[in-house]
PDB file of C-alpha atoms in Angstrom:
ATOM      1  CA  ILE A   1      21.265   0.544  -1.519  1.00  0.00           C
ATOM      2  CA  GLY A   2      20.392  -2.755   0.267  1.00  0.00           C
ATOM      3  CA  VAL A   3      20.830  -4.124   3.664  1.00  0.00           C
ATOM      4  CA  SER A   4      23.968  -5.357   5.532  1.00  0.00           C
ATOM      5  CA  ILE A   5      23.694  -7.931   8.140  1.00  0.00           C
ATOM      6  CA  PHE A   6      26.631  -8.607  10.504  1.00  0.00           C
ATOM      7  CA  GLU A   7      27.227  -9.946  13.927  1.00  0.00           C
ATOM      8  CA  VAL A   8      28.779  -7.968  16.690  1.00  0.00           C
ATOM      9  CA  VAL A   9      30.311  -9.388  19.745  1.00  0.00           C
ATOM     10  CA  GLU A  10      31.388  -7.500  23.024  1.00  0.00           C
ATOM     11  CA  ARG A  11      35.093  -7.570  23.856  1.00  0.00           C
ATOM     12  CA  LYS A  12      37.089  -6.043  26.813  1.00  0.00           C
ATOM     13  CA  ARG A  13      37.705  -2.831  24.906  1.00  0.00           C
ATOM     14  CA  GLY A  14      34.017  -2.696  23.548  1.00  0.00           C
ATOM     15  CA  TRP A  15      31.968  -4.040  20.536  1.00  0.00           C
ATOM     16  CA  LYS A  16      33.698  -5.468  17.424  1.00  0.00           C
ATOM     17  CA  VAL A  17      32.277  -6.957  14.120  1.00  0.00           C
ATOM     18  CA  ASN A  18      32.805 -10.737  14.013  1.00  0.00           C
ATOM     19  CA  ARG A  19      34.031 -10.914  10.380  1.00  0.00           C
ATOM     20  CA  ASN A  20      33.796 -14.613  10.390  1.00  0.00           C
ATOM     21  CA  SER A  21      30.141 -14.917  11.511  1.00  0.00           C
ATOM     22  CA  PRO A  22      28.044 -17.250   9.394  1.00  0.00           C
ATOM     23  CA  PHE A  23      25.291 -14.619   9.828  1.00  0.00           C
ATOM     24  CA  ASN A  24      27.011 -11.906   7.887  1.00  0.00           C
ATOM     25  CA  ARG A  25      25.713 -11.228   4.431  1.00  0.00           C
ATOM     26  CA  ARG A  26      24.658  -8.386   2.041  1.00  0.00           C
ATOM     27  CA  ILE A  27      21.129  -7.991   0.672  1.00  0.00           C
ATOM     28  CA  THR A  28      21.515  -6.242  -2.704  1.00  0.00           C
ATOM     29  CA  ALA A  29      19.702  -4.985  -5.651  1.00  0.00           C
ATOM     30  CA  ASN A  30      20.294  -8.481  -7.080  1.00  0.00           C
ATOM     31  CA  THR A  31      19.370 -10.764  -4.229  1.00  0.00           C
ATOM     32  CA  PRO A  32      16.535 -13.066  -5.088  1.00  0.00           C
ATOM     33  CA  MET A  33      13.466 -12.326  -3.101  1.00  0.00           C
ATOM     34  CA  SER A  34       9.793 -13.673  -2.777  1.00  0.00           C
ATOM     35  CA  ILE A  35       6.725 -11.538  -3.551  1.00  0.00           C
ATOM     36  CA  SER A  36       4.059 -12.555  -1.053  1.00  0.00           C
ATOM     37  CA  GLY A  37       0.690 -11.415  -0.134  1.00  0.00           C
ATOM     38  CA  PRO A  38      -2.274 -10.260  -2.137  1.00  0.00           C
ATOM     39  CA  ALA A  39      -0.348  -8.812  -5.077  1.00  0.00           C
ATOM     40  CA  ALA A  40       1.913 -11.992  -5.598  1.00  0.00           C
ATOM     41  CA  GLY A  41       1.242 -13.376  -9.084  1.00  0.00           C
ATOM     42  CA  HIS A  42      -0.952 -10.534 -10.244  1.00  0.00           C
ATOM     43  CA  ILE A  43      -0.578  -9.713 -13.757  1.00  0.00           C
ATOM     44  CA  LEU A  44       0.856  -6.297 -12.925  1.00  0.00           C
ATOM     45  CA  MET A  45       3.666  -7.953 -11.054  1.00  0.00           C
ATOM     46  CA  ARG A  46       4.716 -10.289 -13.967  1.00  0.00           C
ATOM     47  CA  THR A  47       7.686  -9.587 -16.212  1.00  0.00           C
ATOM     48  CA  PRO A  48       9.370 -11.496 -18.865  1.00  0.00           C
ATOM     49  CA  LEU A  49      12.040 -12.635 -16.331  1.00  0.00           C
ATOM     50  CA  ASP A  50       9.460 -13.692 -13.846  1.00  0.00           C
ATOM     51  CA  PRO A  51       6.252 -14.695 -15.743  1.00  0.00           C
ATOM     52  CA  GLY A  52       4.794 -15.984 -12.490  1.00  0.00           C
ATOM     53  CA  GLY A  53       5.039 -12.652 -10.791  1.00  0.00           C
ATOM     54  CA  SER A  54       6.281 -14.114  -7.454  1.00  0.00           C
ATOM     55  CA  ARG A  55      10.164 -13.640  -7.677  1.00  0.00           C
ATOM     56  CA  VAL A  56      11.946 -10.371  -7.773  1.00  0.00           C
ATOM     57  CA  LEU A  57      15.623  -9.438  -7.710  1.00  0.00           C
ATOM     58  CA  GLY A  58      16.618  -7.027  -5.056  1.00  0.00           C
ATOM     59  CA  THR A  59      15.535  -4.114  -2.885  1.00  0.00           C
ATOM     60  CA  ILE A  60      16.659  -0.463  -3.542  1.00  0.00           C
ATOM     61  CA  ASN A  61      16.566   2.932  -1.791  1.00  0.00           C
ATOM     62  CA  ASN A  62      16.093   1.500   1.649  1.00  0.00           C
ATOM     63  CA  CYS A  63      14.894   3.953   4.326  1.00  0.00           C
ATOM     64  CA  ALA A  64      14.307   3.353   7.973  1.00  0.00           C
ATOM     65  CA  ASN A  65      13.242  -0.005   9.384  1.00  0.00           C
ATOM     66  CA  GLY A  66      11.266  -2.043  11.698  1.00  0.00           C
ATOM     67  CA  ALA A  67      11.517  -5.030  13.810  1.00  0.00           C
ATOM     68  CA  THR A  68       9.118  -7.909  14.648  1.00  0.00           C
ATOM     69  CA  PRO A  69       8.666  -9.812  17.924  1.00  0.00           C
ATOM     70  CA  TRP A  70       9.366 -13.044  15.978  1.00  0.00           C
ATOM     71  CA  GLY A  71      12.906 -11.841  15.352  1.00  0.00           C
ATOM     72  CA  THR A  72      12.786 -10.613  11.737  1.00  0.00           C
ATOM     73  CA  TYR A  73      13.999  -7.253  10.358  1.00  0.00           C
ATOM     74  CA  LEU A  74      11.740  -4.960   8.169  1.00  0.00           C
ATOM     75  CA  THR A  75      13.301  -2.707   5.452  1.00  0.00           C
ATOM     76  CA  CYS A  76      11.469  -0.038   3.688  1.00  0.00           C
ATOM     77  CA  GLU A  77      11.874   0.831  -0.001  1.00  0.00           C
ATOM     78  CA  GLU A  78      11.413   4.500  -0.497  1.00  0.00           C
ATOM     79  CA  ASN A  79      12.405   6.610  -3.620  1.00  0.00           C
ATOM     80  CA  PHE A  80      12.568   3.644  -5.986  1.00  0.00           C
ATOM     81  CA  ASN A  81      11.103   5.746  -8.860  1.00  0.00           C
ATOM     82  CA  GLY A  82      14.706   7.288  -9.792  1.00  0.00           C
ATOM     83  CA  PHE A  83      16.107   3.974 -10.685  1.00  0.00           C
ATOM     84  CA  PHE A  84      13.792   3.633 -13.655  1.00  0.00           C
ATOM     85  CA  GLY A  85      13.919   5.386 -17.073  1.00  0.00           C
ATOM     86  CA  SER A  86      14.003   4.763 -20.629  1.00  0.00           C
ATOM     87  CA  ALA A  87      15.625   5.847 -23.920  1.00  0.00           C
ATOM     88  CA  GLY A  88      12.313   4.924 -25.682  1.00  0.00           C
ATOM     89  CA  GLU A  89       8.854   6.191 -25.245  1.00  0.00           C
ATOM     90  CA  PRO A  90       7.281   4.201 -22.497  1.00  0.00           C
ATOM     91  CA  ARG A  91       3.456   4.413 -21.843  1.00  0.00           C
ATOM     92  CA  LEU A  92       3.199   6.172 -18.640  1.00  0.00           C
ATOM     93  CA  GLY A  93      -0.279   7.092 -17.015  1.00  0.00           C
ATOM     94  CA  GLU A  94      -1.472   8.949 -14.142  1.00  0.00           C
ATOM     95  CA  ARG A  95      -0.676   6.020 -11.791  1.00  0.00           C
ATOM     96  CA  GLU A  96       3.033   5.930 -12.839  1.00  0.00           C
ATOM     97  CA  VAL A  97       3.407   9.671 -12.537  1.00  0.00           C
ATOM     98  CA  ARG A  98       1.855   9.583  -8.974  1.00  0.00           C
ATOM     99  CA  TYR A  99       4.907   7.637  -7.936  1.00  0.00           C
ATOM    100  CA  GLY A 100       7.409   9.874  -9.748  1.00  0.00           C
ATOM    101  CA  ILE A 101       8.019   7.379 -12.566  1.00  0.00           C
ATOM    102  CA  SER A 102       9.397   9.139 -15.712  1.00  0.00           C
ATOM    103  CA  LYS A 103      11.362   8.296 -18.773  1.00  0.00           C
ATOM    104  CA  ASN A 104      14.192  10.581 -17.686  1.00  0.00           C
ATOM    105  CA  GLY A 105      14.696   8.564 -14.360  1.00  0.00           C
ATOM    106  CA  ASN A 106      17.432  10.009 -12.051  1.00  0.00           C
ATOM    107  CA  LYS A 107      20.695  11.106 -13.654  1.00  0.00           C
ATOM    108  CA  ASP A 108      22.573   9.916 -10.379  1.00  0.00           C
ATOM    109  CA  TYR A 109      21.336   6.503 -11.080  1.00  0.00           C
ATOM    110  CA  ASP A 110      20.381   5.829 -14.844  1.00  0.00           C
ATOM    111  CA  TRP A 111      20.322   2.068 -14.139  1.00  0.00           C
ATOM    112  CA  HIS A 112      17.954   1.721 -17.223  1.00  0.00           C
ATOM    113  CA  LYS A 113      21.035   2.450 -19.401  1.00  0.00           C
ATOM    114  CA  PHE A 114      22.833  -0.737 -18.118  1.00  0.00           C
ATOM    115  CA  ASP A 115      20.218  -3.215 -16.972  1.00  0.00           C
ATOM    116  CA  GLU A 116      17.068  -3.407 -19.138  1.00  0.00           C
ATOM    117  CA  ARG A 117      15.217  -4.739 -16.103  1.00  0.00           C
ATOM    118  CA  PHE A 118      14.905  -0.952 -15.190  1.00  0.00           C
ATOM    119  CA  ASP A 119      13.917   0.228 -18.704  1.00  0.00           C
ATOM    120  CA  LEU A 120      10.309   1.184 -18.622  1.00  0.00           C
ATOM    121  CA  ASP A 121       9.941   0.612 -22.324  1.00  0.00           C
ATOM    122  CA  VAL A 122      11.185  -3.007 -22.112  1.00  0.00           C
ATOM    123  CA  ASN A 123      10.106  -3.972 -18.629  1.00  0.00           C
ATOM    124  CA  PRO A 124       6.894  -1.752 -17.857  1.00  0.00           C
ATOM    125  CA  ASN A 125       5.869  -3.825 -14.837  1.00  0.00           C
ATOM    126  CA  GLU A 126       9.094  -4.060 -13.028  1.00  0.00           C
ATOM    127  CA  GLN A 127       8.474  -0.618 -11.315  1.00  0.00           C
ATOM    128  CA  ASN A 128       5.366  -2.203  -9.449  1.00  0.00           C
ATOM    129  CA  ARG A 129       7.752  -4.707  -7.853  1.00  0.00           C
ATOM    130  CA  PHE A 130       9.448  -2.046  -5.867  1.00  0.00           C
ATOM    131  CA  GLY A 131       8.125   0.418  -3.069  1.00  0.00           C
ATOM    132  CA  TRP A 132       7.272  -2.459  -0.588  1.00  0.00           C
ATOM    133  CA  VAL A 133       8.246  -3.339   3.002  1.00  0.00           C
ATOM    134  CA  VAL A 134      10.680  -6.415   2.806  1.00  0.00           C
ATOM    135  CA  GLU A 135      10.989  -8.881   5.524  1.00  0.00           C
ATOM    136  CA  ILE A 136      14.505 -10.483   6.442  1.00  0.00           C
ATOM    137  CA  ASP A 137      15.295 -13.058   8.772  1.00  0.00           C
ATOM    138  CA  PRO A 138      18.934 -12.235   9.973  1.00  0.00           C
ATOM    139  CA  SER A 139      19.342 -15.287  12.107  1.00  0.00           C
ATOM    140  CA  ASP A 140      18.965 -17.583   8.790  1.00  0.00           C
ATOM    141  CA  PRO A 141      21.481 -16.643   6.256  1.00  0.00           C
ATOM    142  CA  LEU A 142      19.826 -19.151   3.834  1.00  0.00           C
ATOM    143  CA  SER A 143      16.388 -17.484   4.150  1.00  0.00           C
ATOM    144  CA  THR A 144      14.896 -15.642   1.243  1.00  0.00           C
ATOM    145  CA  PRO A 145      13.721 -12.129   1.930  1.00  0.00           C
ATOM    146  CA  LYS A 146      10.037 -11.349   1.367  1.00  0.00           C
ATOM    147  CA  LYS A 147       8.230  -8.463   0.014  1.00  0.00           C
ATOM    148  CA  ARG A 148       5.003  -8.190   2.091  1.00  0.00           C
ATOM    149  CA  THR A 149       2.605  -6.684  -0.478  1.00  0.00           C
ATOM    150  CA  ALA A 150      -0.324  -6.609   2.194  1.00  0.00           C
ATOM    151  CA  LEU A 151       1.412  -3.465   3.638  1.00  0.00           C
ATOM    152  CA  GLY A 152       0.875  -1.463   0.480  1.00  0.00           C
ATOM    153  CA  ARG A 153       3.085   0.105  -2.190  1.00  0.00           C
ATOM    154  CA  PHE A 154       4.399   3.582  -1.617  1.00  0.00           C
ATOM    155  CA  LYS A 155       7.589   5.430  -0.669  1.00  0.00           C
ATOM    156  CA  HIS A 156       8.048   3.754   2.702  1.00  0.00           C
ATOM    157  CA  GLU A 157       9.786   5.695   5.511  1.00  0.00           C
ATOM    158  CA  ASN A 158       9.304   3.210   8.295  1.00  0.00           C
ATOM    159  CA  ALA A 159       7.363   0.252   9.531  1.00  0.00           C
ATOM    160  CA  GLU A 160       6.702   0.434  13.320  1.00  0.00           C
ATOM    161  CA  LEU A 161       5.106  -2.844  14.511  1.00  0.00           C
ATOM    162  CA  VAL A 162       3.307  -3.457  17.760  1.00  0.00           C
ATOM    163  CA  VAL A 163       1.051  -6.289  19.095  1.00  0.00           C
ATOM    164  CA  ASN A 164      -2.328  -5.120  19.993  1.00  0.00           C
ATOM    165  CA  ARG A 165      -4.290  -6.041  23.064  1.00  0.00           C
ATOM    166  CA  ASP A 166      -6.291  -8.593  20.973  1.00  0.00           C
ATOM    167  CA  GLY A 167      -3.123 -10.181  19.698  1.00  0.00           C
ATOM    168  CA  ARG A 168      -3.307  -8.849  16.337  1.00  0.00           C
ATOM    169  CA  VAL A 169      -0.249  -7.329  14.754  1.00  0.00           C
ATOM    170  CA  VAL A 170      -0.411  -3.540  13.826  1.00  0.00           C
ATOM    171  CA  VAL A 171       2.232  -1.906  11.503  1.00  0.00           C
ATOM    172  CA  TYR A 172       2.305   1.932  11.356  1.00  0.00           C
ATOM    173  CA  MET A 173       3.691   3.421   8.258  1.00  0.00           C
ATOM    174  CA  GLY A 174       4.451   6.788   6.763  1.00  0.00           C
ATOM    175  CA  ASP A 175       4.820   7.712   3.000  1.00  0.00           C
ATOM    176  CA  ASP A 176       7.763  10.049   2.929  1.00  0.00           C
ATOM    177  CA  GLU A 177       6.591  12.524   0.134  1.00  0.00           C
ATOM    178  CA  SER A 178       4.812  15.753   0.564  1.00  0.00           C
ATOM    179  CA  GLY A 179       0.999  15.395  -0.071  1.00  0.00           C
ATOM    180  CA  GLU A 180       0.874  11.718   0.852  1.00  0.00           C
ATOM    181  CA  PHE A 181      -0.462   9.734   3.751  1.00  0.00           C
ATOM    182  CA  ILE A 182      -0.042   7.714   6.961  1.00  0.00           C
ATOM    183  CA  TYR A 183      -1.100   4.134   6.892  1.00  0.00           C
ATOM    184  CA  ARG A 184      -1.541   1.184   9.383  1.00  0.00           C
ATOM    185  CA  PHE A 185      -1.875  -2.465   8.609  1.00  0.00           C
ATOM    186  CA  VAL A 186      -3.928  -4.794  10.997  1.00  0.00           C
ATOM    187  CA  SER A 187      -3.157  -8.524  10.547  1.00  0.00           C
ATOM    188  CA  THR A 188      -6.156 -11.110  10.353  1.00  0.00           C
ATOM    189  CA  LYS A 189      -4.608 -13.767  12.602  1.00  0.00           C
ATOM    190  CA  ARG A 190      -2.969 -13.248  16.125  1.00  0.00           C
ATOM    191  CA  TYR A 191       0.464 -13.350  17.106  1.00  0.00           C
ATOM    192  CA  GLU A 192       1.288 -16.312  19.204  1.00  0.00           C
ATOM    193  CA  GLU A 193       4.502 -15.779  21.441  1.00  0.00           C
ATOM    194  CA  GLY A 194       6.914 -18.461  20.945  1.00  0.00           C
ATOM    195  CA  ASN A 195       5.319 -19.916  17.785  1.00  0.00           C
ATOM    196  CA  SER A 196       7.577 -18.819  15.053  1.00  0.00           C
ATOM    197  CA  ARG A 197       5.913 -21.007  12.311  1.00  0.00           C
ATOM    198  CA  SER A 198       2.488 -19.607  13.065  1.00  0.00           C
ATOM    199  CA  ASN A 199       3.913 -16.113  13.150  1.00  0.00           C
ATOM    200  CA  ARG A 200       5.995 -16.219  10.063  1.00  0.00           C
ATOM    201  CA  ASP A 201       3.382 -15.013   7.550  1.00  0.00           C
ATOM    202  CA  LEU A 202       1.238 -12.669   9.796  1.00  0.00           C
ATOM    203  CA  LEU A 203       2.094  -9.778   7.408  1.00  0.00           C
ATOM    204  CA  ASP A 204       0.573 -11.507   4.365  1.00  0.00           C
ATOM    205  CA  ASP A 205      -2.965 -11.304   5.607  1.00  0.00           C
ATOM    206  CA  GLY A 206      -4.833  -8.412   6.861  1.00  0.00           C
ATOM    207  CA  ILE A 207      -6.280  -4.937   6.065  1.00  0.00           C
ATOM    208  CA  LEU A 208      -4.333  -1.791   5.140  1.00  0.00           C
ATOM    209  CA  TYR A 209      -5.982   1.666   6.415  1.00  0.00           C
ATOM    210  CA  VAL A 210      -5.183   5.176   5.617  1.00  0.00           C
ATOM    211  CA  ALA A 211      -5.389   7.903   8.309  1.00  0.00           C
ATOM    212  CA  LYS A 212      -8.284  10.549   8.088  1.00  0.00           C
ATOM    213  CA  PHE A 213      -7.675  13.468  10.508  1.00  0.00           C
ATOM    214  CA  ASP A 214     -10.742  15.532  11.334  1.00  0.00           C
ATOM    215  CA  ASP A 215     -11.119  18.902  12.996  1.00  0.00           C
ATOM    216  CA  ILE A 216      -7.448  19.837  13.273  1.00  0.00           C
ATOM    217  CA  LYS A 217      -6.909  23.653  13.173  1.00  0.00           C
ATOM    218  CA  GLU A 218      -4.000  25.188  11.603  1.00  0.00           C
ATOM    219  CA  GLY A 219      -1.003  25.275  14.071  1.00  0.00           C
ATOM    220  CA  GLU A 220      -2.572  22.681  16.434  1.00  0.00           C
ATOM    221  CA  ASP A 221      -1.538  19.124  16.855  1.00  0.00           C
ATOM    222  CA  GLN A 222      -4.665  17.844  18.572  1.00  0.00           C
ATOM    223  CA  GLY A 223      -7.752  16.500  17.100  1.00  0.00           C
ATOM    224  CA  GLU A 224     -10.111  13.712  16.249  1.00  0.00           C
ATOM    225  CA  GLY A 225      -9.278  10.975  13.607  1.00  0.00           C
ATOM    226  CA  ARG A 226     -10.130   7.620  12.274  1.00  0.00           C
ATOM    227  CA  TRP A 227      -8.815   4.890  10.061  1.00  0.00           C
ATOM    228  CA  ILE A 228     -10.388   4.132   6.531  1.00  0.00           C
ATOM    229  CA  ALA A 229     -10.010   0.546   5.233  1.00  0.00           C
ATOM    230  CA  LEU A 230      -8.649   0.160   1.597  1.00  0.00           C
ATOM    231  CA  ARG A 231     -10.665  -2.722   0.609  1.00  0.00           C
ATOM    232  CA  ALA A 232     -11.499  -3.552  -3.116  1.00  0.00           C
ATOM    233  CA  GLY A 233     -15.189  -3.108  -3.841  1.00  0.00           C
ATOM    234  CA  ALA A 234     -15.667  -0.615  -0.842  1.00  0.00           C
ATOM    235  CA  GLY A 235     -16.525   2.977  -1.441  1.00  0.00           C
ATOM    236  CA  LYS A 236     -14.773   4.264  -4.640  1.00  0.00           C
ATOM    237  CA  LEU A 237     -12.377   1.277  -4.798  1.00  0.00           C
ATOM    238  CA  VAL A 238     -14.312  -0.339  -7.592  1.00  0.00           C
ATOM    239  CA  ALA A 239     -13.788  -1.514 -11.161  1.00  0.00           C
ATOM    240  CA  GLY A 240     -15.284   1.926 -12.542  1.00  0.00           C
ATOM    241  CA  GLU A 241     -12.198   3.812 -10.843  1.00  0.00           C
ATOM    242  CA  GLY A 242      -9.863   1.060 -12.086  1.00  0.00           C
ATOM    243  CA  PHE A 243      -9.631  -1.005  -9.070  1.00  0.00           C
ATOM    244  CA  TYR A 244     -10.628  -4.661 -10.088  1.00  0.00           C
ATOM    245  CA  ASP A 245      -9.182  -6.489  -7.093  1.00  0.00           C
ATOM    246  CA  GLN A 246      -7.211  -6.028  -3.798  1.00  0.00           C
ATOM    247  CA  ALA A 247      -3.839  -6.319  -5.489  1.00  0.00           C
ATOM    248  CA  GLU A 248      -4.506  -3.225  -7.519  1.00  0.00           C
ATOM    249  CA  VAL A 249      -5.619  -1.402  -4.237  1.00  0.00           C
ATOM    250  CA  LEU A 250      -2.252  -2.267  -2.717  1.00  0.00           C
ATOM    251  CA  ILE A 251      -0.107  -1.717  -5.695  1.00  0.00           C
ATOM    252  CA  PHE A 252      -1.571   1.809  -6.103  1.00  0.00           C
ATOM    253  CA  ALA A 253      -2.197   2.486  -2.621  1.00  0.00           C
ATOM    254  CA  ARG A 254      -1.621   6.219  -3.094  1.00  0.00           C
ATOM    255  CA  GLU A 255      -4.351   6.497  -5.416  1.00  0.00           C
ATOM    256  CA  ALA A 256      -6.677   4.244  -3.295  1.00  0.00           C
ATOM    257  CA  ALA A 257      -5.983   6.406  -0.190  1.00  0.00           C
ATOM    258  CA  SER A 258      -6.856   9.610  -2.198  1.00  0.00           C
ATOM    259  CA  LEU A 259     -10.076   8.071  -3.334  1.00  0.00           C
ATOM    260  CA  MET A 260     -11.223   7.150   0.125  1.00  0.00           C
ATOM    261  CA  GLY A 261     -10.524  10.527   1.607  1.00  0.00           C
ATOM    262  CA  GLY A 262      -7.168  10.074   3.426  1.00  0.00           C
ATOM    263  CA  THR A 263      -5.500  13.169   5.044  1.00  0.00           C
ATOM    264  CA  THR A 264      -2.352  14.336   3.370  1.00  0.00           C
TER     265      THR A 264
END
């Protein structure tokens, strides 16, 4: 759970961890983090401990990773649902169930019994603050990790980042659960090589897409496909379907992808 950052140095007999490096640190389930992007401050992201919905403690169940050309590390929150539960009777709808949230949680964790932050009855919105891609700057031990909500909330397996020919940043992501989707994020602004200040928040502004595969026959891996934008107000992503703004589209990316016809 979490991320370890450490420096290695090359010696005559091979590589060795520099235990005295100022870069060494642990990113844990209690490390303060910023919530950035369209979902920051949204009512569904607010809790009693964070009424502004812009600060969260920790990252959990981290799977795979990604790297950016501006030198930061992307860690992916995967099966976060098992950390939540309740001894009470929390109100859980279809959206929560879609992410595997239940009052029983996971007996291997049962964090809700020891930290009410993970009790669904006490803090029903805390679950919405997990399932994101987190950007960490390993070269700055005083920096605060950021949950990049523009990349969508689901059980992230990876975040493969490339710079497109037009300069925009594209992040390809998979949701690691049967029956879910493949996504990509395309930044609004362009990457500027060597301009760390300009590149720092490229992952906060852009469009999330879900993959739609057409005409693929069983047993074959070739066919046509396209990317469908997940934008509030487009197609079925409207108030009548429970999507009032872009933050809700991103918080409930799985449901949004289903409504827009993504391929599982």
